[in-house]
Amino acid sequence: MDLEESTNITFADLGLCDELQKSLTSLGYEEPTPIQAVAIPAMIKGSDVLGQAATGTGKTAAFALPILQRLYLQDKRGTKPMALVLAPTRELAVQVSEATHRYGKFLNARVVPVYGGQAISRQLKSLSMGADVVVGTPGRILDHLKRNSLALSDLETVVLDEADEMLDMGFAEEIDAILAKLPDKCQVVLFSATLPDKIQGIISNYIKNPVHLKIQKDALLKNTSPLVVERAYVVQRSHKHLALGRVLDIELPQAAIVFCRTRDEVDRLTETLNGRGYRAEALHGGMSQEQRDKVVARLRSNTAELIVATDVAARGLDIEQLTHVFNFDVPSSPEAYVHRIGRVGRAGKEGTAITFAEPREHRLLVAIERLTKKAIKIDKLPTLKDLRVKRMEAIESRMRTVLEESDFEQFQVVVDRLSEEFDIVEIALAAIQSFYSVSNAGPDFEEELPDLMQKIPSGSSKNRESRSYGSTDAGKKNKTFSRNESSGGVRLYINLGHNEGVRPKDLVGAIANEAGINSRDIGDIEIKNSFSLVEVPGQIANNIVSALNKTTIKGYRLRAKIDEKSFSNRHDGGGRARSKKKR
Ligand code: AMP
């Protein structure tokens, strides 16, 4: 089943108990995302589900909420889990476990994460105390099954999250061994951004008559307005507000909407933007119609310059002054994207749509491009230098206007007095400098931001090849990221190799888990007898090295360093954070 943007469906319509609805309200979720609107009732009904959905679509809640709904209906809780979620990396396992815990807080759900790299004793203790939902990486789950510290006999649901990623990381055998132990009636749910052939084996062996969900409707030709310029920036979540500020200062929108996923995000971002001197107003479903009308009126009358809104609240808005739409989060479906950016480019006017994507969200951008049949240009974040140039241009233009209006006689006396002591050019420069500092944003705005553009392979954009980091499969040598100067890839030397029994998936797992990066960002791997070489994105190579140097593989202490030879290929290190002294 293809999914379109869901409208007018509430979490209550999906058959979720009050406790779950309460936690969703407290998290600021206003309505189900498209994948949730279909997956939740299907899972509650007991069907197996095959969901083609990437990060950012709301897939975690799509499978966690029905699991929790089942938990709510249970009379008593034993020590054995009723649900198991398999995830490719420690990072994702922790994320899923935390989200499930949050959704199930009013049900006192016992959610236990288990993953490689964490002391097994701690996990043995948590499991023995009883768990309702276990979330783990395949290797460690299998480990617990072998030790009999985890029983699957009471399982009612098993979820394979990011199945393609798990297979890319070489977990096929482990997954097969785990699934072979499932009780007969266990519901099987598989989420995967892509459904390559190698997943078909799992599907045909373990999934029965699934409800098949696909996030985008490829066949539907949905062009966005040709008058709208679409761009995206790739930034870590923690840098998004700084990136937004930087881009706002470069773009100088007349009026804009900034879209967020939840009410809480809307409130937080509005506060941050106001604290930085923007005139921003919140707009979300928790506000009365009267309050919402007032907010829109303030934007129309130029009293506000930015509206920070959820999708629900901004539905149908038609504001003539709007020049920009910013997606602070990539929307949960391509249709929602089309809907959001349709706020600009109306009535023959030009508009700009700018999306801030986290590195893991690139697949959502590709899905959007596929739907709109239009490339989203992935751009380099404006640098401090760009910003200064822009500010100088703005000052020049402002000075020009003042000079042309020549309405400054009252200040003549100041110039007269100062010119007795100073040169007239110096006085002019001082005047400009004081104007510059007044119009300048706070110092934290001047932080240099790491440019993650290189981390994202864009779907249909022309320059895809030059920055595509393909996935690394066990031993397989894909042409992964090309080592031309624009790729920014560097090679890491790692002190372990065949002698220590190291396999590609051990290296991928260690790098993905320890440094918290997507395995798709890891390039070629060469394993020699006494050492290995791994290609990683240059911008984060140092972080990866320090994370790896704190870890072990197969009990061996790992030592990593940047391979000398790759220095010539490195990007200049100017992207790293450095604080800037104000003049
Ligand atoms: P996921 O695709 O599960 O990684 O979710 C992506 C993000 O969307 C997470 O930050 C969730 O908290 C958020 N999210 C999930 N469902 C909803 C919803 N119905 N409304 C708003 N935000 C959501």
Short mmCIF file of N, CA and C in Angstrom, two decimals, residues 493-552:
data_model
loop_
_atom_site.label_atom_id
_atom_site.label_comp_id
_atom_site.label_asym_id
_atom_site.label_seq_id
_atom_site.Cartn_x
_atom_site.Cartn_y
_atom_site.Cartn_z
N TYR A 493 44.32 3.86 9.66
CA TYR A 493 45.11 2.66 9.92
C TYR A 493 44.63 2.10 11.25
N ILE A 494 44.31 0.83 11.27
CA ILE A 494 43.86 0.19 12.52
C ILE A 494 44.76 -1.01 12.79
N ASN A 495 45.22 -1.14 14.04
CA ASN A 495 46.28 -2.10 14.36
C ASN A 495 45.86 -3.57 14.37
N LEU A 496 44.60 -3.88 14.01
CA LEU A 496 44.16 -5.27 14.04
C LEU A 496 43.83 -5.76 12.64
N GLY A 497 44.04 -7.04 12.40
CA GLY A 497 43.79 -7.58 11.06
C GLY A 497 43.41 -9.06 11.11
N HIS A 498 43.73 -9.79 10.03
CA HIS A 498 43.38 -11.22 9.96
C HIS A 498 43.90 -11.99 11.17
N ASN A 499 45.12 -11.63 11.62
CA ASN A 499 45.71 -12.37 12.75
C ASN A 499 44.81 -12.36 13.97
N GLU A 500 44.06 -11.29 14.13
CA GLU A 500 43.16 -11.18 15.30
C GLU A 500 41.74 -11.64 14.94
N GLY A 501 41.58 -12.15 13.72
CA GLY A 501 40.26 -12.65 13.29
C GLY A 501 39.29 -11.53 12.94
N VAL A 502 39.81 -10.35 12.60
CA VAL A 502 38.93 -9.21 12.30
C VAL A 502 38.26 -9.39 10.94
N ARG A 503 36.94 -9.16 10.92
CA ARG A 503 36.20 -9.20 9.66
C ARG A 503 35.66 -7.80 9.36
N PRO A 504 35.30 -7.54 8.09
CA PRO A 504 34.81 -6.19 7.77
C PRO A 504 33.69 -5.74 8.69
N LYS A 505 32.76 -6.67 9.00
CA LYS A 505 31.62 -6.24 9.80
C LYS A 505 32.05 -5.83 11.22
N ASP A 506 33.18 -6.40 11.72
CA ASP A 506 33.64 -5.97 13.04
C ASP A 506 34.08 -4.51 12.99
N LEU A 507 34.78 -4.18 11.88
CA LEU A 507 35.26 -2.79 11.74
C LEU A 507 34.10 -1.84 11.53
N VAL A 508 33.18 -2.24 10.63
CA VAL A 508 32.02 -1.38 10.37
C VAL A 508 31.24 -1.19 11.67
N GLY A 509 31.02 -2.30 12.38
CA GLY A 509 30.26 -2.23 13.63
C GLY A 509 30.94 -1.31 14.62
N ALA A 510 32.26 -1.47 14.79
CA ALA A 510 32.98 -0.66 15.78
C ALA A 510 32.90 0.82 15.40
N ILE A 511 33.10 1.12 14.12
CA ILE A 511 33.10 2.53 13.69
C ILE A 511 31.69 3.11 13.81
N ALA A 512 30.71 2.36 13.32
CA ALA A 512 29.33 2.87 13.36
C ALA A 512 28.88 3.05 14.80
N ASN A 513 29.18 2.07 15.64
CA ASN A 513 28.71 2.15 17.03
C ASN A 513 29.47 3.18 17.85
N GLU A 514 30.79 3.10 17.77
CA GLU A 514 31.59 3.95 18.65
C GLU A 514 31.54 5.40 18.23
N ALA A 515 31.54 5.64 16.90
CA ALA A 515 31.58 7.03 16.47
C ALA A 515 30.19 7.53 16.10
N GLY A 516 29.18 6.64 16.21
CA GLY A 516 27.80 7.05 15.95
C GLY A 516 27.57 7.51 14.51
N ILE A 517 28.22 6.87 13.55
CA ILE A 517 27.97 7.27 12.16
C ILE A 517 27.28 6.14 11.42
N ASN A 518 26.69 6.48 10.30
CA ASN A 518 25.98 5.50 9.50
C ASN A 518 26.98 4.62 8.77
N SER A 519 26.73 3.33 8.71
CA SER A 519 27.70 2.44 8.06
C SER A 519 27.87 2.77 6.58
N ARG A 520 26.86 3.45 6.02
CA ARG A 520 26.96 3.84 4.60
C ARG A 520 28.03 4.90 4.37
N ASP A 521 28.45 5.55 5.45
CA ASP A 521 29.47 6.58 5.30
C ASP A 521 30.88 6.00 5.37
N ILE A 522 30.94 4.70 5.57
CA ILE A 522 32.25 4.05 5.65
C ILE A 522 32.59 3.53 4.25
N GLY A 523 33.82 3.82 3.82
CA GLY A 523 34.20 3.44 2.45
C GLY A 523 34.90 2.09 2.41
N ASP A 524 35.89 1.99 1.53
CA ASP A 524 36.58 0.71 1.33
C ASP A 524 37.28 0.23 2.59
N ILE A 525 37.28 -1.08 2.73
CA ILE A 525 37.97 -1.69 3.87
C ILE A 525 38.98 -2.69 3.33
N GLU A 526 40.21 -2.60 3.82
CA GLU A 526 41.22 -3.58 3.42
C GLU A 526 41.73 -4.23 4.70
N ILE A 527 41.64 -5.54 4.76
CA ILE A 527 42.14 -6.20 5.97
C ILE A 527 43.42 -6.97 5.61
N LYS A 528 44.50 -6.63 6.28
CA LYS A 528 45.77 -7.33 6.07
C LYS A 528 45.99 -8.24 7.28
N ASN A 529 47.13 -8.97 7.29
CA ASN A 529 47.33 -9.86 8.43
C ASN A 529 47.43 -9.13 9.75
N SER A 530 48.24 -8.06 9.76
CA SER A 530 48.46 -7.45 11.07
C SER A 530 47.81 -6.08 11.23
N PHE A 531 47.15 -5.61 10.21
CA PHE A 531 46.48 -4.31 10.34
C PHE A 531 45.35 -4.20 9.32
N SER A 532 44.56 -3.15 9.44
CA SER A 532 43.48 -2.91 8.46
C SER A 532 43.47 -1.45 8.07
N LEU A 533 42.91 -1.17 6.89
CA LEU A 533 42.77 0.22 6.43
C LEU A 533 41.30 0.45 6.10
N VAL A 534 40.77 1.54 6.61
CA VAL A 534 39.34 1.82 6.40
C VAL A 534 39.19 3.27 5.95
N GLU A 535 38.38 3.48 4.93
CA GLU A 535 38.13 4.85 4.49
C GLU A 535 36.92 5.44 5.20
N VAL A 536 37.10 6.66 5.69
CA VAL A 536 36.00 7.34 6.38
C VAL A 536 35.95 8.80 5.92
N PRO A 537 34.83 9.49 6.14
CA PRO A 537 34.76 10.90 5.74
C PRO A 537 35.77 11.74 6.52
N GLY A 538 36.49 12.59 5.79
CA GLY A 538 37.57 13.37 6.39
C GLY A 538 37.15 14.25 7.55
N GLN A 539 35.96 14.85 7.43
CA GLN A 539 35.55 15.81 8.46
C GLN A 539 35.43 15.21 9.85
N ILE A 540 35.10 13.91 9.88
CA ILE A 540 34.88 13.33 11.20
C ILE A 540 35.93 12.28 11.53
N ALA A 541 37.01 12.26 10.72
CA ALA A 541 38.03 11.24 10.92
C ALA A 541 38.64 11.32 12.33
N ASN A 542 38.91 12.55 12.79
CA ASN A 542 39.52 12.67 14.11
C ASN A 542 38.60 12.15 15.21
N ASN A 543 37.31 12.45 15.08
CA ASN A 543 36.35 11.95 16.08
C ASN A 543 36.31 10.43 16.08
N ILE A 544 36.36 9.87 14.86
CA ILE A 544 36.31 8.40 14.77
C ILE A 544 37.54 7.80 15.44
N VAL A 545 38.71 8.42 15.15
CA VAL A 545 39.95 7.90 15.74
C VAL A 545 39.86 7.92 17.25
N SER A 546 39.41 9.05 17.83
CA SER A 546 39.40 9.06 19.30
C SER A 546 38.36 8.11 19.86
N ALA A 547 37.23 7.93 19.14
CA ALA A 547 36.23 6.97 19.64
C ALA A 547 36.78 5.55 19.55
N LEU A 548 37.47 5.24 18.44
CA LEU A 548 37.98 3.88 18.26
C LEU A 548 39.07 3.54 19.27
N ASN A 549 39.86 4.54 19.62
CA ASN A 549 40.96 4.27 20.53
C ASN A 549 40.49 3.93 21.95
N LYS A 550 39.19 4.05 22.17
CA LYS A 550 38.67 3.67 23.49
C LYS A 550 37.99 2.30 23.43
N THR A 551 38.12 1.62 22.30
CA THR A 551 37.32 0.40 22.17
C THR A 551 38.17 -0.84 21.91
N THR A 552 37.50 -1.98 21.85
CA THR A 552 38.18 -3.24 21.57
C THR A 552 37.41 -3.99 20.49
#
